[in-house]
Amino acid sequence: MIYDHILVRYGEITLKTRNRKMFINALRQNMKRALTGFSIELAAQWDRAYITLNGEDPDAVMDAIENVNGILSVSPVAKLEKSEEAMKDTAVHFAEEFTKGETFKIEVRRADKSYHLKTFDIQYMLGGYVLENVPDLKVDVKHPDHQIMVEVRLDGIYMYHEVRQCIGGLPIGTGGRALLMLSGGIDSPVAGLEVMKKGVEIEAIHFHSPPYTSPQATEKVKQLVDIMSKRTGAEIKLHIVPFTELQTKIYDWIPDNMSMTTTRRIMLIIAERLAERIDAKAIVNGENLGQVASQTLSSMHAINAVTNFPVLRPLLTLEKNEIVEMARRYGTYETSVLPFEDCCTIFKPKSPKTRPLVEKVEKFESKVDFEPMIEKALEGIECYSVNDTEEKEAFSSLL
């Protein structure tokens, strides 16, 4: 069977009413970006989109758009002339791919009400023809193994039976911008990708402390940004913050059991100021309730006391094995587990406070003027994006 179209079904866009046009336009642009290099035609309609293949490989086109946020599923489609014979031949061709003993159903969507055959007539005709010509298949209208879909439209008849599930959600760029605190571990890339499913555009911030953290640790984070960008079709900018001076000052002046709390507080202060610069409306992190000492409710309360900025934690209540499975599915896991430690791991206290009091933390922090170092760190930020090819090529030589 030669497919000539791809049917694109929308995700949560279908829940929109008055502003649906804005979401469809954003999805159209994101699909066009993902399909750069293909000689296709894209028509995004109110309830779905169609891609005219013009001879392109349907599997390659579906591969290119399956991770575009806002797409619920895709199907390769054959467009036929409006004839009973064309429908019969195509239905049999589809059914011949089914396994003996399986069940099927003919599902008809009749947009062209002037077509001479009614919905039931088409179902009866095609169901009977398949049963006559493909042995050992049965009809099951409630729970079929396969559905042969027939759409009678003004310009022709569209038929398909395959459905490939995609990421769903909303198109990136329709939900505002957020700043992701990207550590390089398993959790934070997953948190970023989960937020992006809701249409949020992401920029990322990473803290490094050379020479205590290695160049490989920073390059690992850059590779995670590449993976996230490729998966979503959105270019994610990474802001790399020099954190050595601040972290050594914390180590020298703050009691060991409270040092992680202060470290996270200062990171959040820097993240907030960067978020304001880039017009982000929230900060995202991969915190998981109770996973480590800095992620208890008391610790989160003490850390969040430095900001009024919204902090999103999409992984807050998930089990670790659930997060790992999500990382594997997103393609970030293998990179996240590369053995290059970040600054939080290297400076990890022996017995961190799990219930730090804000008053006590502030008392110790008041003995040090962190402000000049915070401003210096902000001024020293380096930026990276997926288009920085020279940096990407250097990663392999560092492994």
mmCIF file of C-alpha atoms in Angstrom:
data_model
loop_
_atom_site.group_PDB
_atom_site.id
_atom_site.type_symbol
_atom_site.label_atom_id
_atom_site.label_comp_id
_atom_site.label_asym_id
_atom_site.label_seq_id
_atom_site.Cartn_x
_atom_site.Cartn_y
_atom_site.Cartn_z
ATOM 1 C CA MET A 1 0.000 0.000 0.000
ATOM 2 C CA ILE A 2 1.342 3.400 -0.977
ATOM 3 C CA TYR A 3 0.381 5.986 1.615
ATOM 4 C CA ASP A 4 0.164 9.566 0.401
ATOM 5 C CA HIS A 5 -0.902 11.435 3.565
ATOM 6 C CA ILE A 6 -0.263 11.522 7.310
ATOM 7 C CA LEU A 7 -3.204 12.271 9.589
ATOM 8 C CA VAL A 8 -2.209 14.258 12.684
ATOM 9 C CA ARG A 9 -4.573 14.233 15.682
ATOM 10 C CA TYR A 10 -4.299 17.017 18.222
ATOM 11 C CA GLY A 11 -3.692 16.546 21.942
ATOM 12 C CA GLU A 12 -5.081 18.948 24.536
ATOM 13 C CA ILE A 13 -5.694 21.532 21.800
ATOM 14 C CA THR A 14 -9.106 19.896 21.343
ATOM 15 C CA LEU A 15 -10.081 21.218 24.799
ATOM 16 C CA LYS A 16 -9.583 24.810 23.664
ATOM 17 C CA THR A 17 -12.421 26.915 22.284
ATOM 18 C CA ARG A 18 -12.018 30.632 21.650
ATOM 19 C CA ASN A 19 -8.211 30.588 21.545
ATOM 20 C CA ARG A 20 -7.792 27.299 19.681
ATOM 21 C CA LYS A 21 -6.560 29.092 16.553
ATOM 22 C CA MET A 22 -3.522 30.377 18.455
ATOM 23 C CA PHE A 23 -2.619 26.853 19.604
ATOM 24 C CA ILE A 24 -3.099 25.414 16.097
ATOM 25 C CA ASN A 25 -0.865 28.096 14.592
ATOM 26 C CA ALA A 26 1.849 27.341 17.153
ATOM 27 C CA LEU A 27 1.611 23.614 16.447
ATOM 28 C CA ARG A 28 1.778 24.260 12.696
ATOM 29 C CA GLN A 29 5.004 26.224 13.104
ATOM 30 C CA ASN A 30 6.537 23.562 15.353
ATOM 31 C CA MET A 31 5.651 20.816 12.865
ATOM 32 C CA LYS A 32 7.109 22.818 9.984
ATOM 33 C CA ARG A 33 10.339 23.206 11.948
ATOM 34 C CA ALA A 34 10.477 19.474 12.678
ATOM 35 C CA LEU A 35 9.802 18.652 9.010
ATOM 36 C CA THR A 36 12.529 20.874 7.586
ATOM 37 C CA GLY A 37 14.142 18.991 4.700
ATOM 38 C CA PHE A 38 10.977 17.077 3.720
ATOM 39 C CA SER A 39 9.103 18.003 0.529
ATOM 40 C CA ILE A 40 5.679 17.915 2.150
ATOM 41 C CA GLU A 41 2.572 20.074 2.333
ATOM 42 C CA LEU A 42 0.995 20.759 5.720
ATOM 43 C CA ALA A 43 -2.649 21.722 6.250
ATOM 44 C CA ALA A 44 -3.642 22.317 9.893
ATOM 45 C CA GLN A 45 -7.422 22.320 10.272
ATOM 46 C CA TRP A 46 -9.689 23.048 13.228
ATOM 47 C CA ASP A 47 -9.829 19.462 14.497
ATOM 48 C CA ARG A 48 -6.780 17.773 12.909
ATOM 49 C CA ALA A 49 -3.947 18.276 10.442
ATOM 50 C CA TYR A 50 -3.006 16.519 7.208
ATOM 51 C CA ILE A 51 0.461 16.163 5.729
ATOM 52 C CA THR A 52 0.651 15.494 1.991
ATOM 53 C CA LEU A 53 3.726 13.303 1.543
ATOM 54 C CA ASN A 54 4.594 14.033 -2.088
ATOM 55 C CA GLY A 55 6.488 10.740 -2.255
ATOM 56 C CA GLU A 56 8.258 11.058 1.119
ATOM 57 C CA ASP A 57 8.646 7.988 3.347
ATOM 58 C CA PRO A 58 5.656 8.013 5.763
ATOM 59 C CA ASP A 59 7.628 6.363 8.573
ATOM 60 C CA ALA A 60 10.389 8.969 8.313
ATOM 61 C CA VAL A 61 7.852 11.802 8.436
ATOM 62 C CA MET A 62 6.099 10.288 11.458
ATOM 63 C CA ASP A 63 9.455 9.791 13.186
ATOM 64 C CA ALA A 64 10.190 13.489 12.682
ATOM 65 C CA ILE A 65 7.003 14.732 14.336
ATOM 66 C CA GLU A 66 6.129 12.084 16.936
ATOM 67 C CA ASN A 67 7.837 14.093 19.719
ATOM 68 C CA VAL A 68 6.326 17.443 18.764
ATOM 69 C CA ASN A 69 4.270 18.580 21.744
ATOM 70 C CA GLY A 70 0.596 18.957 20.949
ATOM 71 C CA ILE A 71 0.312 15.866 18.727
ATOM 72 C CA LEU A 72 -1.675 13.020 20.280
ATOM 73 C CA SER A 73 -1.256 10.459 17.478
ATOM 74 C CA VAL A 74 -0.504 10.057 13.783
ATOM 75 C CA SER A 75 -1.602 7.641 11.069
ATOM 76 C CA PRO A 76 -0.390 6.929 7.535
ATOM 77 C CA VAL A 77 -3.356 7.450 5.217
ATOM 78 C CA ALA A 78 -4.272 6.385 1.697
ATOM 79 C CA LYS A 79 -6.384 8.884 -0.242
ATOM 80 C CA LEU A 80 -8.745 7.166 -2.689
ATOM 81 C CA GLU A 81 -11.158 8.140 -5.409
ATOM 82 C CA LYS A 82 -14.783 7.996 -4.356
ATOM 83 C CA SER A 83 -15.521 4.485 -5.582
ATOM 84 C CA GLU A 84 -16.724 1.326 -3.885
ATOM 85 C CA GLU A 85 -14.044 -0.773 -5.587
ATOM 86 C CA ALA A 86 -11.228 1.431 -4.317
ATOM 87 C CA MET A 87 -12.551 1.147 -0.755
ATOM 88 C CA LYS A 88 -12.965 -2.635 -1.010
ATOM 89 C CA ASP A 89 -9.462 -3.208 -2.372
ATOM 90 C CA THR A 90 -7.895 -1.020 0.304
ATOM 91 C CA ALA A 91 -9.870 -2.646 3.140
ATOM 92 C CA VAL A 92 -8.729 -6.093 2.018
ATOM 93 C CA HIS A 93 -5.142 -4.876 1.701
ATOM 94 C CA PHE A 94 -5.240 -3.673 5.306
ATOM 95 C CA ALA A 95 -6.934 -6.824 6.586
ATOM 96 C CA GLU A 96 -4.327 -9.074 4.966
ATOM 97 C CA GLU A 97 -1.832 -7.630 7.461
ATOM 98 C CA PHE A 98 -3.895 -8.857 10.424
ATOM 99 C CA THR A 99 -3.153 -12.163 12.157
ATOM 100 C CA LYS A 100 -5.488 -15.129 11.694
ATOM 101 C CA GLY A 101 -8.137 -15.290 14.411
ATOM 102 C CA GLU A 102 -8.017 -11.556 15.147
ATOM 103 C CA THR A 103 -11.039 -9.292 15.056
ATOM 104 C CA PHE A 104 -11.713 -6.050 13.220
ATOM 105 C CA LYS A 105 -14.230 -3.266 12.876
ATOM 106 C CA ILE A 106 -15.041 -0.834 10.073
ATOM 107 C CA GLU A 107 -15.317 2.709 11.467
ATOM 108 C CA VAL A 108 -16.757 5.357 9.143
ATOM 109 C CA ARG A 109 -16.630 9.134 9.431
ATOM 110 C CA ARG A 110 -18.845 10.683 6.766
ATOM 111 C CA ALA A 111 -17.993 14.394 6.460
ATOM 112 C CA ASP A 112 -19.444 14.584 2.927
ATOM 113 C CA LYS A 113 -23.144 14.086 3.658
ATOM 114 C CA SER A 114 -23.967 14.151 -0.061
ATOM 115 C CA TYR A 115 -22.108 10.882 -0.732
ATOM 116 C CA HIS A 116 -24.599 8.300 -1.994
ATOM 117 C CA LEU A 117 -23.658 5.601 0.550
ATOM 118 C CA LYS A 118 -24.641 6.106 4.177
ATOM 119 C CA THR A 119 -22.405 5.217 7.148
ATOM 120 C CA PHE A 120 -24.038 1.830 7.812
ATOM 121 C CA ASP A 121 -24.001 0.974 4.086
ATOM 122 C CA ILE A 122 -20.218 1.475 3.942
ATOM 123 C CA GLN A 123 -19.652 -0.534 7.131
ATOM 124 C CA TYR A 124 -21.806 -3.402 5.901
ATOM 125 C CA MET A 125 -20.257 -3.410 2.428
ATOM 126 C CA LEU A 126 -16.614 -3.352 3.572
ATOM 127 C CA GLY A 127 -17.079 -5.685 6.541
ATOM 128 C CA GLY A 128 -18.732 -8.321 4.355
ATOM 129 C CA TYR A 129 -16.136 -7.954 1.614
ATOM 130 C CA VAL A 130 -13.237 -8.413 4.051
ATOM 131 C CA LEU A 131 -14.853 -11.499 5.590
ATOM 132 C CA GLU A 132 -15.331 -13.002 2.131
ATOM 133 C CA ASN A 133 -11.791 -12.356 0.923
ATOM 134 C CA VAL A 134 -9.605 -12.677 4.035
ATOM 135 C CA PRO A 135 -10.098 -16.007 5.842
ATOM 136 C CA ASP A 136 -10.053 -16.538 9.625
ATOM 137 C CA LEU A 137 -10.990 -12.987 10.647
ATOM 138 C CA LYS A 138 -14.034 -11.990 12.692
ATOM 139 C CA VAL A 139 -15.974 -8.782 13.272
ATOM 140 C CA ASP A 140 -16.118 -7.344 16.789
ATOM 141 C CA VAL A 141 -17.765 -3.923 17.015
ATOM 142 C CA LYS A 142 -17.075 -3.411 20.755
ATOM 143 C CA HIS A 143 -13.501 -4.543 21.389
ATOM 144 C CA PRO A 144 -11.807 -5.200 18.030
ATOM 145 C CA ASP A 145 -8.112 -5.950 17.634
ATOM 146 C CA HIS A 146 -8.028 -3.628 14.624
ATOM 147 C CA GLN A 147 -10.084 -0.771 13.217
ATOM 148 C CA ILE A 148 -10.197 0.091 9.538
ATOM 149 C CA MET A 149 -11.021 3.777 9.421
ATOM 150 C CA VAL A 150 -12.882 5.324 6.484
ATOM 151 C CA GLU A 151 -13.318 9.089 6.137
ATOM 152 C CA VAL A 152 -15.588 10.271 3.348
ATOM 153 C CA ARG A 153 -14.559 13.861 2.610
ATOM 154 C CA LEU A 154 -15.414 16.297 -0.154
ATOM 155 C CA ASP A 155 -12.103 15.779 -1.979
ATOM 156 C CA GLY A 156 -11.925 11.997 -1.683
ATOM 157 C CA ILE A 157 -11.992 9.006 0.646
ATOM 158 C CA TYR A 158 -9.258 8.606 3.260
ATOM 159 C CA MET A 159 -8.519 5.158 4.724
ATOM 160 C CA TYR A 160 -6.079 3.978 7.381
ATOM 161 C CA HIS A 161 -5.720 1.401 10.144
ATOM 162 C CA GLU A 162 -2.449 2.201 11.930
ATOM 163 C CA VAL A 163 -2.289 4.607 14.860
ATOM 164 C CA ARG A 164 1.039 5.699 16.355
ATOM 165 C CA GLN A 165 0.738 7.325 19.770
ATOM 166 C CA CYS A 166 2.700 10.553 20.262
ATOM 167 C CA ILE A 167 3.536 12.834 23.163
ATOM 168 C CA GLY A 168 0.268 14.814 23.334
ATOM 169 C CA GLY A 169 0.046 17.918 25.489
ATOM 170 C CA LEU A 170 0.231 21.469 24.147
ATOM 171 C CA PRO A 171 2.515 23.121 21.574
ATOM 172 C CA ILE A 172 5.733 24.561 22.984
ATOM 173 C CA GLY A 173 5.548 28.320 23.179
ATOM 174 C CA THR A 174 1.889 28.514 24.203
ATOM 175 C CA GLY A 175 2.485 28.155 27.956
ATOM 176 C CA GLY A 176 5.043 30.877 28.617
ATOM 177 C CA ARG A 177 8.692 30.431 29.578
ATOM 178 C CA ALA A 178 10.316 28.771 32.605
ATOM 179 C CA LEU A 179 13.878 28.330 33.839
ATOM 180 C CA LEU A 180 14.925 24.730 34.532
ATOM 181 C CA MET A 181 17.533 24.031 37.222
ATOM 182 C CA LEU A 182 19.466 21.323 35.365
ATOM 183 C CA SER A 183 21.893 19.371 37.541
ATOM 184 C CA GLY A 184 22.903 16.595 35.165
ATOM 185 C CA GLY A 185 21.236 13.845 37.201
ATOM 186 C CA ILE A 186 18.273 11.673 36.268
ATOM 187 C CA ASP A 187 15.476 13.826 37.646
ATOM 188 C CA SER A 188 15.899 17.373 36.329
ATOM 189 C CA PRO A 189 15.855 16.593 32.562
ATOM 190 C CA VAL A 190 12.644 14.601 33.080
ATOM 191 C CA ALA A 191 11.127 17.492 35.045
ATOM 192 C CA GLY A 192 11.931 19.873 32.199
ATOM 193 C CA LEU A 193 10.439 17.618 29.542
ATOM 194 C CA GLU A 194 7.297 17.080 31.616
ATOM 195 C CA VAL A 195 6.746 20.837 31.904
ATOM 196 C CA MET A 196 7.377 21.265 28.177
ATOM 197 C CA LYS A 197 4.481 18.875 27.524
ATOM 198 C CA LYS A 198 2.215 21.653 28.772
ATOM 199 C CA GLY A 199 3.489 24.062 26.136
ATOM 200 C CA VAL A 200 6.123 25.750 28.309
ATOM 201 C CA GLU A 201 9.291 26.999 26.633
ATOM 202 C CA ILE A 202 12.381 26.077 28.657
ATOM 203 C CA GLU A 203 15.752 27.657 29.265
ATOM 204 C CA ALA A 204 18.129 25.884 31.643
ATOM 205 C CA ILE A 205 20.586 26.928 34.341
ATOM 206 C CA HIS A 206 23.509 24.788 35.514
ATOM 207 C CA PHE A 207 26.012 25.496 38.304
ATOM 208 C CA HIS A 208 29.606 24.293 37.972
ATOM 209 C CA SER A 209 32.529 24.624 40.366
ATOM 210 C CA PRO A 210 35.847 24.066 38.615
ATOM 211 C CA PRO A 211 38.294 22.596 39.468
ATOM 212 C CA TYR A 212 36.126 20.592 41.894
ATOM 213 C CA THR A 213 33.763 19.636 39.094
ATOM 214 C CA SER A 214 35.266 18.279 35.888
ATOM 215 C CA PRO A 215 34.781 19.587 32.327
ATOM 216 C CA GLN A 216 33.077 16.275 31.596
ATOM 217 C CA ALA A 217 30.320 17.094 34.093
ATOM 218 C CA THR A 218 29.480 20.313 32.251
ATOM 219 C CA GLU A 219 29.708 18.621 28.845
ATOM 220 C CA LYS A 220 27.296 15.959 30.104
ATOM 221 C CA VAL A 221 24.736 18.668 30.876
ATOM 222 C CA LYS A 222 25.236 20.148 27.416
ATOM 223 C CA GLN A 223 24.561 16.758 25.899
ATOM 224 C CA LEU A 224 21.349 16.498 27.947
ATOM 225 C CA VAL A 225 20.289 19.856 26.504
ATOM 226 C CA ASP A 226 20.993 18.483 23.020
ATOM 227 C CA ILE A 227 18.849 15.416 23.713
ATOM 228 C CA MET A 228 15.983 17.506 25.109
ATOM 229 C CA SER A 229 16.174 19.930 22.184
ATOM 230 C CA LYS A 230 16.183 17.146 19.611
ATOM 231 C CA ARG A 231 13.300 15.344 21.255
ATOM 232 C CA THR A 232 11.038 18.384 21.451
ATOM 233 C CA GLY A 233 12.176 20.260 18.355
ATOM 234 C CA ALA A 234 12.778 23.356 20.508
ATOM 235 C CA GLU A 235 16.171 24.995 20.893
ATOM 236 C CA ILE A 236 16.928 25.112 24.624
ATOM 237 C CA LYS A 237 19.439 27.687 25.843
ATOM 238 C CA LEU A 238 21.712 26.610 28.707
ATOM 239 C CA HIS A 239 23.104 29.187 31.163
ATOM 240 C CA ILE A 240 26.265 27.903 32.894
ATOM 241 C CA VAL A 241 26.956 29.679 36.204
ATOM 242 C CA PRO A 242 30.479 29.751 37.743
ATOM 243 C CA PHE A 243 29.849 28.714 41.347
ATOM 244 C CA THR A 244 33.299 27.922 42.780
ATOM 245 C CA GLU A 245 33.788 31.099 44.807
ATOM 246 C CA LEU A 246 30.341 30.936 46.344
ATOM 247 C CA GLN A 247 30.565 27.251 47.112
ATOM 248 C CA THR A 248 33.962 27.461 48.778
ATOM 249 C CA LYS A 249 32.749 30.429 50.861
ATOM 250 C CA ILE A 250 29.746 28.389 51.981
ATOM 251 C CA TYR A 251 32.047 25.489 52.854
ATOM 252 C CA ASP A 252 34.292 27.777 54.936
ATOM 253 C CA TRP A 253 31.616 29.725 56.817
ATOM 254 C CA ILE A 254 28.426 27.689 57.077
ATOM 255 C CA PRO A 255 28.186 24.673 59.428
ATOM 256 C CA ASP A 256 28.506 21.432 57.500
ATOM 257 C CA ASN A 257 25.012 20.200 58.360
ATOM 258 C CA MET A 258 23.434 23.405 56.981
ATOM 259 C CA SER A 259 25.731 23.969 54.009
ATOM 260 C CA MET A 260 23.461 22.200 51.516
ATOM 261 C CA THR A 261 20.503 24.343 52.575
ATOM 262 C CA THR A 262 22.511 27.538 52.038
ATOM 263 C CA THR A 263 23.871 26.221 48.730
ATOM 264 C CA ARG A 264 20.379 25.576 47.443
ATOM 265 C CA ARG A 265 19.153 28.962 48.712
ATOM 266 C CA ILE A 266 21.874 30.849 46.852
ATOM 267 C CA MET A 267 21.294 28.784 43.715
ATOM 268 C CA LEU A 268 17.636 29.747 43.901
ATOM 269 C CA ILE A 269 18.503 33.433 44.333
ATOM 270 C CA ILE A 270 20.674 33.307 41.200
ATOM 271 C CA ALA A 271 18.022 31.342 39.302
ATOM 272 C CA GLU A 272 15.359 33.904 40.228
ATOM 273 C CA ARG A 273 17.452 36.827 38.991
ATOM 274 C CA LEU A 274 18.239 35.048 35.732
ATOM 275 C CA ALA A 275 14.570 34.116 35.327
ATOM 276 C CA GLU A 276 13.631 37.786 35.614
ATOM 277 C CA ARG A 277 16.210 38.679 32.959
ATOM 278 C CA ILE A 278 14.876 36.177 30.444
ATOM 279 C CA ASP A 279 11.221 36.934 31.251
ATOM 280 C CA ALA A 280 10.560 33.460 32.677
ATOM 281 C CA LYS A 281 7.427 33.101 34.765
ATOM 282 C CA ALA A 282 8.534 30.161 36.911
ATOM 283 C CA ILE A 283 11.514 28.063 38.001
ATOM 284 C CA VAL A 284 11.424 24.285 37.465
ATOM 285 C CA ASN A 285 13.439 21.644 39.305
ATOM 286 C CA GLY A 286 13.511 17.879 39.640
ATOM 287 C CA GLU A 287 12.926 17.708 43.381
ATOM 288 C CA ASN A 288 11.168 14.639 44.710
ATOM 289 C CA LEU A 289 9.619 14.752 48.171
ATOM 290 C CA GLY A 290 11.798 12.986 50.739
ATOM 291 C CA GLN A 291 14.327 11.668 48.220
ATOM 292 C CA VAL A 292 17.283 13.478 49.849
ATOM 293 C CA ALA A 293 17.781 15.779 52.836
ATOM 294 C CA SER A 294 17.304 18.957 50.806
ATOM 295 C CA GLN A 295 13.955 17.701 49.537
ATOM 296 C CA THR A 296 12.032 17.300 52.789
ATOM 297 C CA LEU A 297 9.157 19.696 53.362
ATOM 298 C CA SER A 298 11.176 21.519 56.037
ATOM 299 C CA SER A 299 14.156 21.889 53.718
ATOM 300 C CA MET A 300 11.990 23.083 50.842
ATOM 301 C CA HIS A 301 10.413 25.646 53.158
ATOM 302 C CA ALA A 302 13.820 26.950 54.268
ATOM 303 C CA ILE A 303 15.153 27.067 50.706
ATOM 304 C CA ASN A 304 12.056 28.690 49.209
ATOM 305 C CA ALA A 305 12.143 31.425 51.843
ATOM 306 C CA VAL A 306 14.581 33.398 49.647
ATOM 307 C CA THR A 307 12.090 33.869 46.814
ATOM 308 C CA ASN A 308 8.472 34.594 45.993
ATOM 309 C CA PHE A 309 8.978 33.220 42.494
ATOM 310 C CA PRO A 310 6.833 30.182 41.530
ATOM 311 C CA VAL A 311 8.865 26.952 41.792
ATOM 312 C CA LEU A 312 7.401 24.018 39.839
ATOM 313 C CA ARG A 313 8.207 20.452 40.903
ATOM 314 C CA PRO A 314 6.504 18.093 38.404
ATOM 315 C CA LEU A 315 8.168 14.980 39.886
ATOM 316 C CA LEU A 316 7.355 15.774 43.511
ATOM 317 C CA THR A 317 5.364 12.650 44.428
ATOM 318 C CA LEU A 318 6.632 10.072 41.914
ATOM 319 C CA GLU A 319 8.509 6.910 42.864
ATOM 320 C CA LYS A 320 12.152 6.806 41.802
ATOM 321 C CA ASN A 321 11.550 3.823 39.534
ATOM 322 C CA GLU A 322 8.818 5.809 37.766
ATOM 323 C CA ILE A 323 11.241 8.681 37.134
ATOM 324 C CA VAL A 324 13.905 6.276 35.859
ATOM 325 C CA GLU A 325 11.406 4.720 33.461
ATOM 326 C CA MET A 326 10.425 8.166 32.195
ATOM 327 C CA ALA A 327 14.112 9.053 31.697
ATOM 328 C CA ARG A 328 14.630 5.880 29.665
ATOM 329 C CA ARG A 329 11.573 6.686 27.557
ATOM 330 C CA TYR A 330 12.750 10.252 26.974
ATOM 331 C CA GLY A 331 16.261 9.086 26.064
ATOM 332 C CA THR A 332 18.079 11.016 28.810
ATOM 333 C CA TYR A 333 18.868 8.159 31.202
ATOM 334 C CA GLU A 334 22.095 6.851 29.673
ATOM 335 C CA THR A 335 23.622 10.333 29.663
ATOM 336 C CA SER A 336 22.339 11.237 33.131
ATOM 337 C CA VAL A 337 24.078 8.242 34.732
ATOM 338 C CA LEU A 338 27.515 9.013 33.266
ATOM 339 C CA PRO A 339 29.886 9.111 36.307
ATOM 340 C CA PHE A 340 30.681 12.837 36.333
ATOM 341 C CA GLU A 341 29.655 14.472 39.626
ATOM 342 C CA ASP A 342 28.030 17.886 39.896
ATOM 343 C CA CYS A 343 28.858 20.512 42.527
ATOM 344 C CA CYS A 344 26.086 19.435 44.911
ATOM 345 C CA THR A 345 27.430 15.884 44.971
ATOM 346 C CA ILE A 346 31.068 16.833 45.489
ATOM 347 C CA PHE A 347 30.313 19.226 48.367
ATOM 348 C CA LYS A 348 27.692 16.978 49.929
ATOM 349 C CA PRO A 349 27.733 17.267 53.771
ATOM 350 C CA LYS A 350 28.187 14.152 55.900
ATOM 351 C CA SER A 351 25.015 14.665 57.984
ATOM 352 C CA PRO A 352 22.784 17.302 56.376
ATOM 353 C CA LYS A 353 19.900 18.796 58.309
ATOM 354 C CA THR A 354 16.566 17.376 57.216
ATOM 355 C CA ARG A 355 14.583 19.938 59.226
ATOM 356 C CA PRO A 356 16.533 23.187 58.995
ATOM 357 C CA LEU A 357 15.035 26.256 60.636
ATOM 358 C CA VAL A 358 14.946 29.390 58.501
ATOM 359 C CA GLU A 359 16.019 31.562 61.435
ATOM 360 C CA LYS A 360 19.149 29.517 62.131
ATOM 361 C CA VAL A 361 20.131 29.367 58.455
ATOM 362 C CA GLU A 362 19.722 33.117 58.114
ATOM 363 C CA LYS A 363 21.783 33.695 61.280
ATOM 364 C CA PHE A 364 24.811 31.874 59.856
ATOM 365 C CA GLU A 365 24.397 33.410 56.387
ATOM 366 C CA SER A 366 24.326 36.931 57.879
ATOM 367 C CA LYS A 367 28.003 36.561 58.829
ATOM 368 C CA VAL A 368 28.993 36.550 55.129
ATOM 369 C CA ASP A 369 28.263 39.113 52.414
ATOM 370 C CA PHE A 370 27.282 36.815 49.554
ATOM 371 C CA GLU A 371 25.838 39.595 47.373
ATOM 372 C CA PRO A 372 29.046 40.637 45.518
ATOM 373 C CA MET A 373 29.796 36.983 44.723
ATOM 374 C CA ILE A 374 26.235 36.427 43.505
ATOM 375 C CA GLU A 375 26.520 39.406 41.141
ATOM 376 C CA LYS A 376 29.921 38.173 39.948
ATOM 377 C CA ALA A 377 28.475 34.730 39.227
ATOM 378 C CA LEU A 378 25.622 36.271 37.231
ATOM 379 C CA GLU A 379 28.077 38.358 35.213
ATOM 380 C CA GLY A 380 30.190 35.278 34.470
ATOM 381 C CA ILE A 381 27.397 33.173 32.985
ATOM 382 C CA GLU A 382 28.256 31.369 29.756
ATOM 383 C CA CYS A 383 25.524 30.343 27.333
ATOM 384 C CA TYR A 384 25.198 27.232 25.184
ATOM 385 C CA SER A 385 22.579 25.984 22.729
ATOM 386 C CA VAL A 386 22.160 22.997 20.437
ATOM 387 C CA ASN A 387 23.606 24.910 17.483
ATOM 388 C CA ASP A 388 27.009 25.268 19.166
ATOM 389 C CA THR A 389 28.503 22.384 17.173
ATOM 390 C CA GLU A 390 32.111 22.906 18.241
ATOM 391 C CA GLU A 391 31.181 22.302 21.867
ATOM 392 C CA LYS A 392 29.278 19.136 20.963
ATOM 393 C CA GLU A 393 32.172 17.708 19.009
ATOM 394 C CA ALA A 394 34.450 18.232 22.008
ATOM 395 C CA PHE A 395 32.306 16.036 24.262
ATOM 396 C CA SER A 396 33.304 12.721 22.731
ATOM 397 C CA SER A 397 36.989 13.470 23.221
ATOM 398 C CA LEU A 398 36.429 14.098 26.929
ATOM 399 C CA LEU A 399 34.815 10.722 27.627
#
